PDB file of C-alpha atoms in Angstrom:
ATOM      1  CA  MET A   1     -33.444   1.071  48.311  1.00 34.00           C
ATOM      2  CA  LEU A   2     -33.398   1.214  44.505  1.00 33.00           C
ATOM      3  CA  ALA A   3     -31.943  -1.733  42.616  1.00 34.00           C
ATOM      4  CA  LEU A   4     -30.474  -1.063  39.179  1.00 29.00           C
ATOM      5  CA  PRO A   5     -29.958  -3.819  36.642  1.00 33.00           C
ATOM      6  CA  VAL A   6     -26.337  -4.602  36.022  1.00 32.00           C
ATOM      7  CA  CYS A   7     -25.366  -5.782  32.550  1.00 31.00           C
ATOM      8  CA  LEU A   8     -21.691  -6.344  33.115  1.00 32.00           C
ATOM      9  CA  PHE A   9     -21.913 -10.025  32.325  1.00 31.00           C
ATOM     10  CA  HIS A  10     -23.641  -9.398  29.009  1.00 34.00           C
ATOM     11  CA  ALA A  11     -21.260  -6.765  27.668  1.00 34.00           C
ATOM     12  CA  PRO A  12     -18.737  -8.022  25.136  1.00 34.00           C
ATOM     13  CA  ALA A  13     -15.253  -8.389  26.506  1.00 36.00           C
ATOM     14  CA  VAL A  14     -12.875  -5.681  25.358  1.00 34.00           C
ATOM     15  CA  GLN A  15      -9.336  -6.862  24.997  1.00 38.00           C
ATOM     16  CA  ALA A  16      -6.536  -4.334  24.990  1.00 39.00           C
ATOM     17  CA  GLN A  17      -4.037  -4.908  22.232  1.00 46.00           C
ATOM     18  CA  ALA A  18      -0.449  -4.062  22.950  1.00 53.00           C
ATOM     19  CA  ILE A  19       0.862  -1.617  20.382  1.00 68.00           C
ATOM     20  CA  THR A  20       4.361  -2.487  19.329  1.00 90.00           C
ATOM     21  CA  LYS A  21       6.442   0.365  17.967  1.00 90.00           C
ATOM     22  CA  GLY A  22       9.584   0.040  15.933  1.00 87.00           C
ATOM     23  CA  ALA A  23      12.734   2.176  15.840  1.00 85.00           C
ATOM     24  CA  SER A  24      10.818   4.709  13.711  1.00 91.00           C
ATOM     25  CA  GLY A  25       8.169   5.153  16.409  1.00 91.00           C
ATOM     26  CA  LEU A  26       5.543   3.781  14.019  1.00 94.00           C
ATOM     27  CA  PRO A  27       3.392   0.736  14.825  1.00 95.00           C
ATOM     28  CA  LEU A  28       4.423  -2.796  13.914  1.00 96.00           C
ATOM     29  CA  PRO A  29       3.259  -4.550  11.893  1.00 97.00           C
ATOM     30  CA  ARG A  30       1.997  -2.063   9.287  1.00 97.00           C
ATOM     31  CA  PHE A  31       1.508  -1.941   5.544  1.00 98.00           C
ATOM     32  CA  ALA A  32       3.575   0.118   3.118  1.00 98.00           C
ATOM     33  CA  SER A  33       4.506  -0.193  -0.553  1.00 98.00           C
ATOM     34  CA  LEU A  34       7.686  -0.447  -2.584  1.00 98.00           C
ATOM     35  CA  LYS A  35       8.902   2.926  -3.846  1.00 97.00           C
ATOM     36  CA  ALA A  36      11.955   1.955  -5.878  1.00 93.00           C
ATOM     37  CA  GLN A  37      11.983   0.614  -9.453  1.00 94.00           C
ATOM     38  CA  ARG A  38      14.558  -1.966  -8.363  1.00 96.00           C
ATOM     39  CA  LEU A  39      14.812  -3.099  -4.781  1.00 96.00           C
ATOM     40  CA  ASN A  40      17.101  -5.710  -3.248  1.00 97.00           C
ATOM     41  CA  LEU A  41      15.614  -7.885  -0.522  1.00 98.00           C
ATOM     42  CA  ARG A  42      18.428  -8.886   1.810  1.00 98.00           C
ATOM     43  CA  VAL A  43      18.778 -11.698   4.342  1.00 98.00           C
ATOM     44  CA  GLY A  44      19.844  -9.229   7.058  1.00 98.00           C
ATOM     45  CA  PRO A  45      19.654  -5.522   7.896  1.00 98.00           C
ATOM     46  CA  GLY A  46      22.644  -4.123   6.009  1.00 98.00           C
ATOM     47  CA  THR A  47      24.340  -3.933   2.618  1.00 97.00           C
ATOM     48  CA  ASN A  48      26.890  -6.534   3.743  1.00 98.00           C
ATOM     49  CA  TYR A  49      24.108  -9.173   3.798  1.00 98.00           C
ATOM     50  CA  ALA A  50      23.347 -11.236   0.700  1.00 98.00           C
ATOM     51  CA  VAL A  51      20.536 -10.316  -1.676  1.00 98.00           C
ATOM     52  CA  SER A  52      17.858 -13.012  -1.662  1.00 97.00           C
ATOM     53  CA  TRP A  53      15.348 -11.414  -4.040  1.00 96.00           C
ATOM     54  CA  LEU A  54      15.061  -8.519  -6.514  1.00 97.00           C
ATOM     55  CA  TYR A  55      11.773  -6.608  -6.763  1.00 97.00           C
ATOM     56  CA  THR A  56      11.086  -4.675  -9.959  1.00 97.00           C
ATOM     57  CA  ARG A  57       7.491  -3.619  -9.275  1.00 94.00           C
ATOM     58  CA  PRO A  58       7.060  -0.251  -7.533  1.00 96.00           C
ATOM     59  CA  GLY A  59       3.735   0.015  -5.733  1.00 97.00           C
ATOM     60  CA  LEU A  60       3.727  -3.585  -4.545  1.00 97.00           C
ATOM     61  CA  PRO A  61       2.205  -3.699  -1.048  1.00 98.00           C
ATOM     62  CA  VAL A  62       4.376  -5.118   1.715  1.00 98.00           C
ATOM     63  CA  GLU A  63       3.958  -5.593   5.424  1.00 98.00           C
ATOM     64  CA  ILE A  64       6.655  -4.132   7.666  1.00 98.00           C
ATOM     65  CA  VAL A  65       7.090  -6.661  10.455  1.00 97.00           C
ATOM     66  CA  GLN A  66      10.320  -5.532  12.141  1.00 97.00           C
ATOM     67  CA  GLU A  67      12.684  -2.552  12.250  1.00 97.00           C
ATOM     68  CA  TYR A  68      16.379  -2.313  12.971  1.00 96.00           C
ATOM     69  CA  ASP A  69      17.895   1.163  12.741  1.00 96.00           C
ATOM     70  CA  ASN A  70      17.049   2.349   9.183  1.00 97.00           C
ATOM     71  CA  TRP A  71      16.277  -1.148   7.915  1.00 98.00           C
ATOM     72  CA  ARG A  72      12.824  -2.687   7.641  1.00 98.00           C
ATOM     73  CA  ARG A  73      12.012  -6.384   7.589  1.00 98.00           C
ATOM     74  CA  ILE A  74       9.155  -6.829   5.151  1.00 98.00           C
ATOM     75  CA  ARG A  75       6.811  -9.605   4.089  1.00 98.00           C
ATOM     76  CA  ASP A  76       5.247  -9.655   0.643  1.00 98.00           C
ATOM     77  CA  VAL A  77       1.897 -11.062  -0.444  1.00 97.00           C
ATOM     78  CA  ASP A  78       3.462 -14.484  -1.078  1.00 96.00           C
ATOM     79  CA  GLY A  79       5.044 -14.635   2.395  1.00 97.00           C
ATOM     80  CA  THR A  80       8.616 -13.903   1.287  1.00 97.00           C
ATOM     81  CA  GLU A  81      10.496 -12.017   4.020  1.00 98.00           C
ATOM     82  CA  GLY A  82      13.700 -10.023   4.088  1.00 98.00           C
ATOM     83  CA  TRP A  83      15.289  -6.655   4.815  1.00 98.00           C
ATOM     84  CA  VAL A  84      15.188  -3.403   2.811  1.00 98.00           C
ATOM     85  CA  TYR A  85      16.470   0.103   3.476  1.00 98.00           C
ATOM     86  CA  HIS A  86      13.683   2.367   4.756  1.00 97.00           C
ATOM     87  CA  SER A  87      13.965   5.018   2.018  1.00 97.00           C
ATOM     88  CA  LEU A  88      13.044   2.401  -0.614  1.00 97.00           C
ATOM     89  CA  LEU A  89       9.570   2.088   0.921  1.00 98.00           C
ATOM     90  CA  SER A  90       6.593   4.416   0.677  1.00 97.00           C
ATOM     91  CA  GLY A  91       3.749   5.133   3.072  1.00 95.00           C
ATOM     92  CA  GLN A  92       1.392   5.091   0.075  1.00 97.00           C
ATOM     93  CA  ARG A  93      -1.112   2.311   0.689  1.00 98.00           C
ATOM     94  CA  THR A  94      -1.697  -0.222  -2.036  1.00 98.00           C
ATOM     95  CA  ALA A  95      -3.369  -3.610  -2.044  1.00 98.00           C
ATOM     96  CA  VAL A  96      -3.539  -6.807  -4.068  1.00 98.00           C
ATOM     97  CA  ALA A  97      -6.982  -8.015  -5.113  1.00 97.00           C
ATOM     98  CA  ALA A  98      -7.666 -11.518  -3.740  1.00 96.00           C
ATOM     99  CA  PRO A  99      -4.186 -13.000  -4.316  1.00 96.00           C
ATOM    100  CA  TRP A 100      -5.373 -16.303  -2.814  1.00 95.00           C
ATOM    101  CA  MET A 101      -7.692 -16.704  -5.838  1.00 93.00           C
ATOM    102  CA  ARG A 102      -5.046 -16.261  -8.579  1.00 90.00           C
ATOM    103  CA  ASP A 103      -5.211 -19.903  -9.646  1.00 88.00           C
ATOM    104  CA  LYS A 104      -8.996 -20.319  -9.480  1.00 88.00           C
ATOM    105  CA  GLY A 105      -9.667 -19.712 -13.173  1.00 84.00           C
ATOM    106  CA  ASP A 106     -10.264 -16.900 -15.631  1.00 84.00           C
ATOM    107  CA  GLU A 107     -13.844 -16.265 -14.541  1.00 89.00           C
ATOM    108  CA  VAL A 108     -12.974 -15.249 -10.971  1.00 92.00           C
ATOM    109  CA  TYR A 109     -13.093 -11.507 -10.256  1.00 95.00           C
ATOM    110  CA  VAL A 110     -13.149  -9.025  -7.399  1.00 96.00           C
ATOM    111  CA  ASN A 111     -15.928  -6.509  -7.883  1.00 97.00           C
ATOM    112  CA  MET A 112     -15.146  -2.822  -7.436  1.00 98.00           C
ATOM    113  CA  ARG A 113     -18.371  -1.061  -6.491  1.00 98.00           C
ATOM    114  CA  GLU A 114     -19.668   2.481  -6.815  1.00 98.00           C
ATOM    115  CA  GLU A 115     -20.547   2.590  -3.104  1.00 98.00           C
ATOM    116  CA  ALA A 116     -19.431   0.642  -0.036  1.00 97.00           C
ATOM    117  CA  GLN A 117     -22.341  -1.802  -0.237  1.00 97.00           C
ATOM    118  CA  THR A 118     -22.575  -5.352  -1.539  1.00 96.00           C
ATOM    119  CA  ASN A 119     -25.558  -4.482  -3.750  1.00 96.00           C
ATOM    120  CA  ALA A 120     -24.014  -1.292  -5.224  1.00 98.00           C
ATOM    121  CA  LYS A 121     -23.336  -0.966  -8.956  1.00 98.00           C
ATOM    122  CA  ILE A 122     -20.146  -2.684 -10.163  1.00 97.00           C
ATOM    123  CA  VAL A 123     -17.751  -0.165 -11.731  1.00 97.00           C
ATOM    124  CA  ALA A 124     -14.897  -2.592 -12.480  1.00 96.00           C
ATOM    125  CA  ARG A 125     -14.073  -6.281 -12.259  1.00 96.00           C
ATOM    126  CA  LEU A 126     -10.524  -6.958 -11.102  1.00 96.00           C
ATOM    127  CA  GLN A 127      -8.597 -10.123 -11.728  1.00 95.00           C
ATOM    128  CA  PRO A 128      -7.019 -11.655  -8.618  1.00 97.00           C
ATOM    129  CA  GLY A 129      -3.475 -10.358  -8.195  1.00 96.00           C
ATOM    130  CA  VAL A 130      -4.151  -6.873  -9.583  1.00 96.00           C
ATOM    131  CA  ILE A 131      -2.538  -4.073  -7.549  1.00 97.00           C
ATOM    132  CA  VAL A 132      -4.668  -1.050  -6.638  1.00 98.00           C
ATOM    133  CA  ASP A 133      -4.017   2.194  -4.762  1.00 98.00           C
ATOM    134  CA  ILE A 134      -6.101   2.549  -1.617  1.00 98.00           C
ATOM    135  CA  ASP A 135      -6.734   5.883   0.037  1.00 96.00           C
ATOM    136  CA  GLU A 136      -9.286   5.001   2.690  1.00 97.00           C
ATOM    137  CA  CYS A 137     -10.640   1.994   4.553  1.00 98.00           C
ATOM    138  CA  THR A 138     -13.677   1.880   6.822  1.00 98.00           C
ATOM    139  CA  GLY A 139     -12.949  -1.443   8.492  1.00 97.00           C
ATOM    140  CA  GLU A 140     -15.186  -3.274   6.006  1.00 98.00           C
ATOM    141  CA  TRP A 141     -14.558  -1.494   2.700  1.00 98.00           C
ATOM    142  CA  CYS A 142     -11.578   0.225   1.066  1.00 98.00           C
ATOM    143  CA  HIS A 143     -11.777   2.981  -1.518  1.00 98.00           C
ATOM    144  CA  ALA A 144      -9.400   2.035  -4.309  1.00 98.00           C
ATOM    145  CA  SER A 145      -8.297   3.211  -7.720  1.00 97.00           C
ATOM    146  CA  ILE A 146      -6.580   1.661 -10.694  1.00 96.00           C
ATOM    147  CA  ASN A 147      -6.015   3.470 -13.968  1.00 92.00           C
ATOM    148  CA  ALA A 148      -9.246   5.438 -14.616  1.00 89.00           C
ATOM    149  CA  ALA A 149     -11.470   3.325 -12.357  1.00 94.00           C
ATOM    150  CA  SER A 150     -12.170   4.043  -8.714  1.00 97.00           C
ATOM    151  CA  GLY A 151     -14.607   2.555  -6.257  1.00 98.00           C
ATOM    152  CA  TRP A 152     -15.001   0.387  -3.193  1.00 98.00           C
ATOM    153  CA  LEU A 153     -13.578  -3.087  -2.576  1.00 98.00           C
ATOM    154  CA  SER A 154     -14.615  -5.376   0.227  1.00 98.00           C
ATOM    155  CA  GLN A 155     -11.764  -5.284   2.737  1.00 97.00           C
ATOM    156  CA  ASN A 156     -11.809  -9.072   3.066  1.00 96.00           C
ATOM    157  CA  GLU A 157     -11.066  -9.410  -0.678  1.00 97.00           C
ATOM    158  CA  ILE A 158      -7.721  -7.579  -0.622  1.00 98.00           C
ATOM    159  CA  TRP A 159      -4.255  -7.997   0.852  1.00 98.00           C
ATOM    160  CA  GLY A 160      -2.900  -4.653   2.022  1.00 98.00           C
ATOM    161  CA  ALA A 161      -5.238  -3.663   4.866  1.00 97.00           C
ATOM    162  CA  TYR A 162      -5.832  -5.503   8.103  1.00 96.00           C
ATOM    163  CA  PRO A 163      -9.290  -6.861   8.951  1.00 94.00           C
ATOM    164  CA  GLY A 164     -11.202  -4.090  10.704  1.00 96.00           C
ATOM    165  CA  GLU A 165      -8.509  -1.478  10.003  1.00 96.00           C
ATOM    166  CA  ALA A 166      -9.886   1.988   9.306  1.00 97.00           C
ATOM    167  CA  PHE A 167      -7.920   4.978   7.988  1.00 95.00           C
ATOM    168  CA  LYS A 168      -8.219   8.048   5.752  1.00 92.00           C
TER     169      LYS A 168
END
């Protein structure tokens, strides 16, 4: 009889993640961005609820954490949460460069690189809090653009893509 080695105990455990879908059929949570020039953040899902915040920055990345009919509960980079009407959001992905480092001084930067490698040439130095457009993430790096500059940012230095998330 032939004995084959069994490596089941050495294989990494694979955990299935439950995919939650909202009323739109899209996964929750997910990132989006603000589309409108002026956007009211409300305390509940409807125009009869009070406005708690006014956003005036289109392109700001937000995380959609809940859906109710055509309303989306969002969370911004600072943790502020509230409800907005779905048509005021965009599927365009944006990100904030290292918002957790905004108060660390003027000499702190996030390096945008020519290639998705830590030793690649730096094409731009971004101040923490700068918003960039992202069009692709590999799970470790995101291709981003701002004004005339484009390049790769380390995915762990931005807010707007989940750790390990990959998309094109």
